[in-house]
XYZ file of C-alpha atoms in Angstrom:
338
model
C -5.852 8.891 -1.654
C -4.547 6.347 0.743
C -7.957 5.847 2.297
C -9.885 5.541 -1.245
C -7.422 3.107 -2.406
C -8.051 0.888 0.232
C -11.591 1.128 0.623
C -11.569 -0.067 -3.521
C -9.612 -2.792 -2.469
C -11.829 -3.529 0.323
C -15.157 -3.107 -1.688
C -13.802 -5.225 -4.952
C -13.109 -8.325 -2.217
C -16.880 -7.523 -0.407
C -18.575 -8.004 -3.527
C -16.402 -11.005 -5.251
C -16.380 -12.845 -1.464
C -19.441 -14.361 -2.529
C -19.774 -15.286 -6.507
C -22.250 -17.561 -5.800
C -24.292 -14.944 -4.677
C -23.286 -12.063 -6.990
C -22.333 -14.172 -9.990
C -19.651 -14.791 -10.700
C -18.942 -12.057 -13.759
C -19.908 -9.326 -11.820
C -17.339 -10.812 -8.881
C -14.653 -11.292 -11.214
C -15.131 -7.648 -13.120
C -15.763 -5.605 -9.891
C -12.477 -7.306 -8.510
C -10.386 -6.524 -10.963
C -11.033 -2.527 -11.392
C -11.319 -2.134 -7.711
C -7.779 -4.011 -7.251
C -6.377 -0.809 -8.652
C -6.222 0.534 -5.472
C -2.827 -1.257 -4.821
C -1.510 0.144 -7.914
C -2.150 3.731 -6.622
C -0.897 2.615 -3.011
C 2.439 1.627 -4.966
C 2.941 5.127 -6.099
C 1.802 6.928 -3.221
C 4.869 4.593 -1.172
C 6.991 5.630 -3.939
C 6.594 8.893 -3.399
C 5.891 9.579 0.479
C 9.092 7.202 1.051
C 11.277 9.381 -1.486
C 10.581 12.243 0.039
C 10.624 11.282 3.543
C 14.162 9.329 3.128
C 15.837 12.297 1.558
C 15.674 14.156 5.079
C 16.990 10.759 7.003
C 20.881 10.539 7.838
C 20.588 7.369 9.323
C 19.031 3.940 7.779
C 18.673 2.147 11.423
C 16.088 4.886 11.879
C 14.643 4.395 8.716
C 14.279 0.571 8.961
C 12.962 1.439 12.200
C 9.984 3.410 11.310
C 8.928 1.338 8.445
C 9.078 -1.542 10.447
C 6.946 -0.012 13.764
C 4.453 1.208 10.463
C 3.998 -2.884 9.285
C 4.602 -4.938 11.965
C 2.329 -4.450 15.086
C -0.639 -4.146 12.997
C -0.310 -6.769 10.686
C 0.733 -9.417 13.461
C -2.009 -8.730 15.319
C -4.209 -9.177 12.572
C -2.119 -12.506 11.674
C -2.376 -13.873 14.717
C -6.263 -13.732 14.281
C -6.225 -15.017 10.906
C -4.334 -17.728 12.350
C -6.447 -18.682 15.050
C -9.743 -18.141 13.049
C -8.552 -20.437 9.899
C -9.363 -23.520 12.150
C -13.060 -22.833 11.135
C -12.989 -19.950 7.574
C -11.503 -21.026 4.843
C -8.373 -18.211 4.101
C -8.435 -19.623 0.640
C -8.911 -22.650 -1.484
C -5.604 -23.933 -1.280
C -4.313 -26.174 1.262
C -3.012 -24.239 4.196
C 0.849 -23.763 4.362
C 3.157 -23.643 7.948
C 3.554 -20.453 9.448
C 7.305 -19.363 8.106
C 9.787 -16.570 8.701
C 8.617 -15.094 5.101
C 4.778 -14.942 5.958
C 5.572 -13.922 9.863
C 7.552 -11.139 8.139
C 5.315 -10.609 5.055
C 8.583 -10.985 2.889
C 6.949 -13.399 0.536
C 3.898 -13.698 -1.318
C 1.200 -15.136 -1.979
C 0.210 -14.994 1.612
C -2.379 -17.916 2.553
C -3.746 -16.080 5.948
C -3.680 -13.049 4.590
C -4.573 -12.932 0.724
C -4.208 -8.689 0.452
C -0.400 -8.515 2.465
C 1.068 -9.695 -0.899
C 1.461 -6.439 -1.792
C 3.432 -5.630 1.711
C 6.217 -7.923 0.178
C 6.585 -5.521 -2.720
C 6.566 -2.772 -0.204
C 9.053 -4.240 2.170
C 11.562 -4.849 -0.755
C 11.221 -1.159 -1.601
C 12.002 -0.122 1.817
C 14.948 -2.542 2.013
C 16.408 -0.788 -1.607
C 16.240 2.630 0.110
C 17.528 1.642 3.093
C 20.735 0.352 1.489
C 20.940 3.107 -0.735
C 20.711 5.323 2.476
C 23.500 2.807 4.042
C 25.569 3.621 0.951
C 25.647 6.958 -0.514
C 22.179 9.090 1.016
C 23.236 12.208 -0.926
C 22.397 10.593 -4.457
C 19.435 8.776 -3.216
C 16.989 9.912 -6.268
C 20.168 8.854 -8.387
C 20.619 5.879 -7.344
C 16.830 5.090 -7.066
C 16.102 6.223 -10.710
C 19.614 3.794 -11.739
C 17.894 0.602 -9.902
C 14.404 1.277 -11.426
C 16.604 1.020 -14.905
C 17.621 -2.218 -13.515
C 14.512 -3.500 -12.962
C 13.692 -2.333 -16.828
C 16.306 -3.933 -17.964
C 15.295 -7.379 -16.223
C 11.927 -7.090 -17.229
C 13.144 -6.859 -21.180
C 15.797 -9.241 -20.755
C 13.502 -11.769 -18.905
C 16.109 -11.926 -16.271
C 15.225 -13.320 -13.084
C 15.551 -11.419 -9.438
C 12.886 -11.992 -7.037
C 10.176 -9.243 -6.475
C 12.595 -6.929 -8.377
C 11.972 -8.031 -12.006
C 7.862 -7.855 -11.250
C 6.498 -5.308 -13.444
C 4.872 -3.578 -11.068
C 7.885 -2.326 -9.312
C 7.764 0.165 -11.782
C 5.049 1.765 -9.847
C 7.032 2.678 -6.816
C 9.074 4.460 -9.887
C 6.300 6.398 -10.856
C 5.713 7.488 -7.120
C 10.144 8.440 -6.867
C 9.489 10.141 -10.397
C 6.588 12.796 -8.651
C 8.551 13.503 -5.649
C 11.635 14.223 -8.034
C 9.356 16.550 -9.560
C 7.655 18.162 -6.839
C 11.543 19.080 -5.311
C 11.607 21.164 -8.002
C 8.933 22.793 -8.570
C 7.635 20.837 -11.572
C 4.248 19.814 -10.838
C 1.203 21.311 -12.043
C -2.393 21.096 -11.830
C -4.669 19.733 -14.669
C -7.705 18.504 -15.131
C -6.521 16.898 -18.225
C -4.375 14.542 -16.245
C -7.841 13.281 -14.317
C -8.810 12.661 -17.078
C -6.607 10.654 -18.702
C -6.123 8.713 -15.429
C -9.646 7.654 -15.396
C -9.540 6.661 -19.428
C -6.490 4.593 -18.200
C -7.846 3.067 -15.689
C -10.947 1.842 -18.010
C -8.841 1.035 -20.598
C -7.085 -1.105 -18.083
C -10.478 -3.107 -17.025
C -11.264 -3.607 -20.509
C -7.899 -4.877 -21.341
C -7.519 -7.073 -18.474
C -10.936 -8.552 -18.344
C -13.128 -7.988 -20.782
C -10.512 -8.901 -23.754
C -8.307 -11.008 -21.924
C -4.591 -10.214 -21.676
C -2.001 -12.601 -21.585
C 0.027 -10.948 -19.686
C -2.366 -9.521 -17.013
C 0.577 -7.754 -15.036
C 2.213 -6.166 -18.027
C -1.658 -4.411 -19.028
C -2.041 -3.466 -15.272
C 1.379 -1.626 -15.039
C 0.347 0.309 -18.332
C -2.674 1.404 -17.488
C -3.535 1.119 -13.601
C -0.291 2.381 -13.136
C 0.247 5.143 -15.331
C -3.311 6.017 -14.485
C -2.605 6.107 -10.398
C 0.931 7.933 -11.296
C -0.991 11.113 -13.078
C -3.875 10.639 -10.742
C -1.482 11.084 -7.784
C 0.733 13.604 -9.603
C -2.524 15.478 -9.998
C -4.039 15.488 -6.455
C -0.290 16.593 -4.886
C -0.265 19.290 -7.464
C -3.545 20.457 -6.071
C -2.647 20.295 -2.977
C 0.740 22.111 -3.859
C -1.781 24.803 -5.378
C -3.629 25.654 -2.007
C -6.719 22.763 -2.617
C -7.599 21.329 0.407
C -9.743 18.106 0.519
C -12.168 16.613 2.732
C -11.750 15.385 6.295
C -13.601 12.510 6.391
C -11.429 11.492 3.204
C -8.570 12.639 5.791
C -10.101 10.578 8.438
C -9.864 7.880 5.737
C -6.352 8.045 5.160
C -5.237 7.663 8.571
C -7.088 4.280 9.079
C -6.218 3.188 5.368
C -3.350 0.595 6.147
C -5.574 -0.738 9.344
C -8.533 -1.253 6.647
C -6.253 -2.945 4.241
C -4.842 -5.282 6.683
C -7.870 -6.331 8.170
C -10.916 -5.952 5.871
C -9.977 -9.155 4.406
C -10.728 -11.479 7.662
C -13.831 -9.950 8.403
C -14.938 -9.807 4.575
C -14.221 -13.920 5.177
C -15.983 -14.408 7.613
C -19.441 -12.634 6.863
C -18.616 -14.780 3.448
C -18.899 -18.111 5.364
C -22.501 -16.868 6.814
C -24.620 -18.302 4.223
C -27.937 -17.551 5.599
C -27.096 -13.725 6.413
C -26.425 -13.662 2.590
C -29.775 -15.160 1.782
C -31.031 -12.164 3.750
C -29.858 -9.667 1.239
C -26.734 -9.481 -0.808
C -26.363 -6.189 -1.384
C -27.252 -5.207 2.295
C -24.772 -8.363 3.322
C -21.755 -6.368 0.922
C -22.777 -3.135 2.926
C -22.775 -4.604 6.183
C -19.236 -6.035 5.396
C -17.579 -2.708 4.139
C -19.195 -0.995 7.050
C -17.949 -3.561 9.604
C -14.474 -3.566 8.597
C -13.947 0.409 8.743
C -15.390 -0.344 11.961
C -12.643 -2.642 12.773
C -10.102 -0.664 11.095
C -10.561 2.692 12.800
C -10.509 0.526 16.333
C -7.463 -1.163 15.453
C -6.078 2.269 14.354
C -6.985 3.955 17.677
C -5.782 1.049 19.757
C -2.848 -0.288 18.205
C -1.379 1.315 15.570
C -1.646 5.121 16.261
C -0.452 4.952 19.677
C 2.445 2.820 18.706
C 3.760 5.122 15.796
C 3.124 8.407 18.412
C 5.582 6.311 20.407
C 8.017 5.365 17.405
C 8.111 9.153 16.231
C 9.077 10.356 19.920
C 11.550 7.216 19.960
C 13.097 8.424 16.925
C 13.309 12.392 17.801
C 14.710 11.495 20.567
C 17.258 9.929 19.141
C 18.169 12.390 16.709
C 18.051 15.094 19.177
C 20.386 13.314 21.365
C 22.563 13.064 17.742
C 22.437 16.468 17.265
C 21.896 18.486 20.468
C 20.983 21.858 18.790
C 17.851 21.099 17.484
C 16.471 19.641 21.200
C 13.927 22.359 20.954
C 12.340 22.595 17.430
C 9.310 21.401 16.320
C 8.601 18.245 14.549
C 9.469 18.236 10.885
C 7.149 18.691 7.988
C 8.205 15.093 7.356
C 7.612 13.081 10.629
C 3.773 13.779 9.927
C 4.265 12.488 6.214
C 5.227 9.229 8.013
């Protein structure tokens, strides 16, 4: 799911790179179904992190991972986005000074790279679990579920707290709420549940852009989110169930965050090569998807799998050292979810 949410994200900015060239209706409509795929990245984080920070007893280690999981790939990918927006323009406006926030993908928007806004979001989560880890890691889903109801409460009271009081917070909820479930046994297949995702998910593309809501990222919550939460609740009950699913979808998954970071650059620059466009648009859009799973499964293989091979050993070594009787077991079910 990881892998098909990026590549939506990475096909709605191929075809809307170029409105001039695709019009700009069909730029502006593709863009914003296909931006969906963050919303169902959002849950998926909510519930892979849930589930993996229930088996952590220490939130260095925690920090630790996320951080090796961001960092190396998306400053290597800054670093070019840097360097390359002498000549491509990153976006229309004026280009901002490097800061701590977008070195650290804390803030957004992000100039260089327009898609890490939604690392921000992800980043904050991380930092909530961590502390609640710091603080009390027995009541984790507790205390998760008690700052979601914070974040509802800001939202209805209009009160003001950073990333927390964004609506679609709420969607890291929805991800907590399914690995609640699946703890205890309450998840179950249906076919219903695909089916009201994908009604959701239309509703949510008519709603947004074809009528025009005026509050764009209250409609996408309700419906892109609600439709990636049963989605996602459906394809881990499946899974749960026995299904198995298809390994170049696998394949997919693993280079998902690589293709997320990265796609954008590359998407750029083909944009900024008028006469290729000229060529052929749609083979131009093709070319441009293509390239950047090319990029993104050579970034995975040379930067960011080797590195998180090396941050899981770190880490079990660690914890072995912590507790010396489990030295000699095998890897937990966990470490892979990470």
């Amino acid at each position: 799911m990881r892998g098909i949410a990026a590549l939506s994200v990475v096909c709605g900015h191929a075809i809307s790179a170029r409105p001039d060239m695709v019009g700009s209706r069909l730029a502006e409509g593709a863009l914003t179904i296909l931006a969906s795929g963050v919303d169902i990245f959002f849950v998926i984080s909510g519930f892979i992190i849930a589930i993996t920070a229930t088996t952590q007893d220490n939130p260095l280690d925690f920090v630790f991972r996320r951080a090796i999981r961001i960092y190396p790939v998306y400053w290597f990918v800054l670093l070019a986005a840097l360097i390359s927006s002498c000549w491509i323009d990153l976006s229309p406006e004026k280009r901002p000074a490097l800061d701590l926030g977008l070195i650290f993908a804390w803030t957004y928007p992000n100039w260089y790279l327009a898609p890490a806004w939604s690392l921000a979001f992800e980043l904050h989560f991380y930092a909530a679990v961590a502390l609640i880890l710091a603080i009390k890691p027995n009541r984790l889903f507790e205390l998760l579920f008690a700052a979601l109801g914070v974040v509802i409460v800001a939202l209805v009271l209009h009160l003001q707290i950073g990333i927390y009081s964004h609506p679609m917070v709420l969607e890291f909820g929805a991800g907590v709420s399914i690995a609640s479930l699946a703890r205890n046994g309450g998840l179950r297949f249906s076919r219903r549940l695909l089916t009201i995702s994908a009604g959701l998910f239309v509703a949510g593309w008519y709603w947004i852009f074809v009528h025009g809501s005026t509050d764009p990222q209250f409609a996408r919550v309700l419906t892109y989110g609600l439709g990636a939460g049963l989605l996602i609740h459906a394809v881990i009950a499946a899974e749960i169930e026995g299904r198995s699913f298809s390994p170049v979808l696998q394949w997919l998954g693993k280079i998902s965050y690589s293709l997320y970071v990265v796609h954008y650059l590359l998407v750029n620059g083909i944009a900024d090569l008028s006469g290729l466009w000229r060529l052929s648009t749609v083979g131009t859009i093709i070319a441009s998807i293509l390239l950047s799973i090319g990029f993104a499964s050579a970034l995975h293989v040379v930067i960011e799998a080797p590195i998180l091979d090396w941050g899981r050993k770190l880490s079990l070594m660690h914890s072995n050292r912590s507790t010396p009787d489990r030295c000699h077991k095998e890897p937990r079910q966990h470490d892979r979810l990470r």
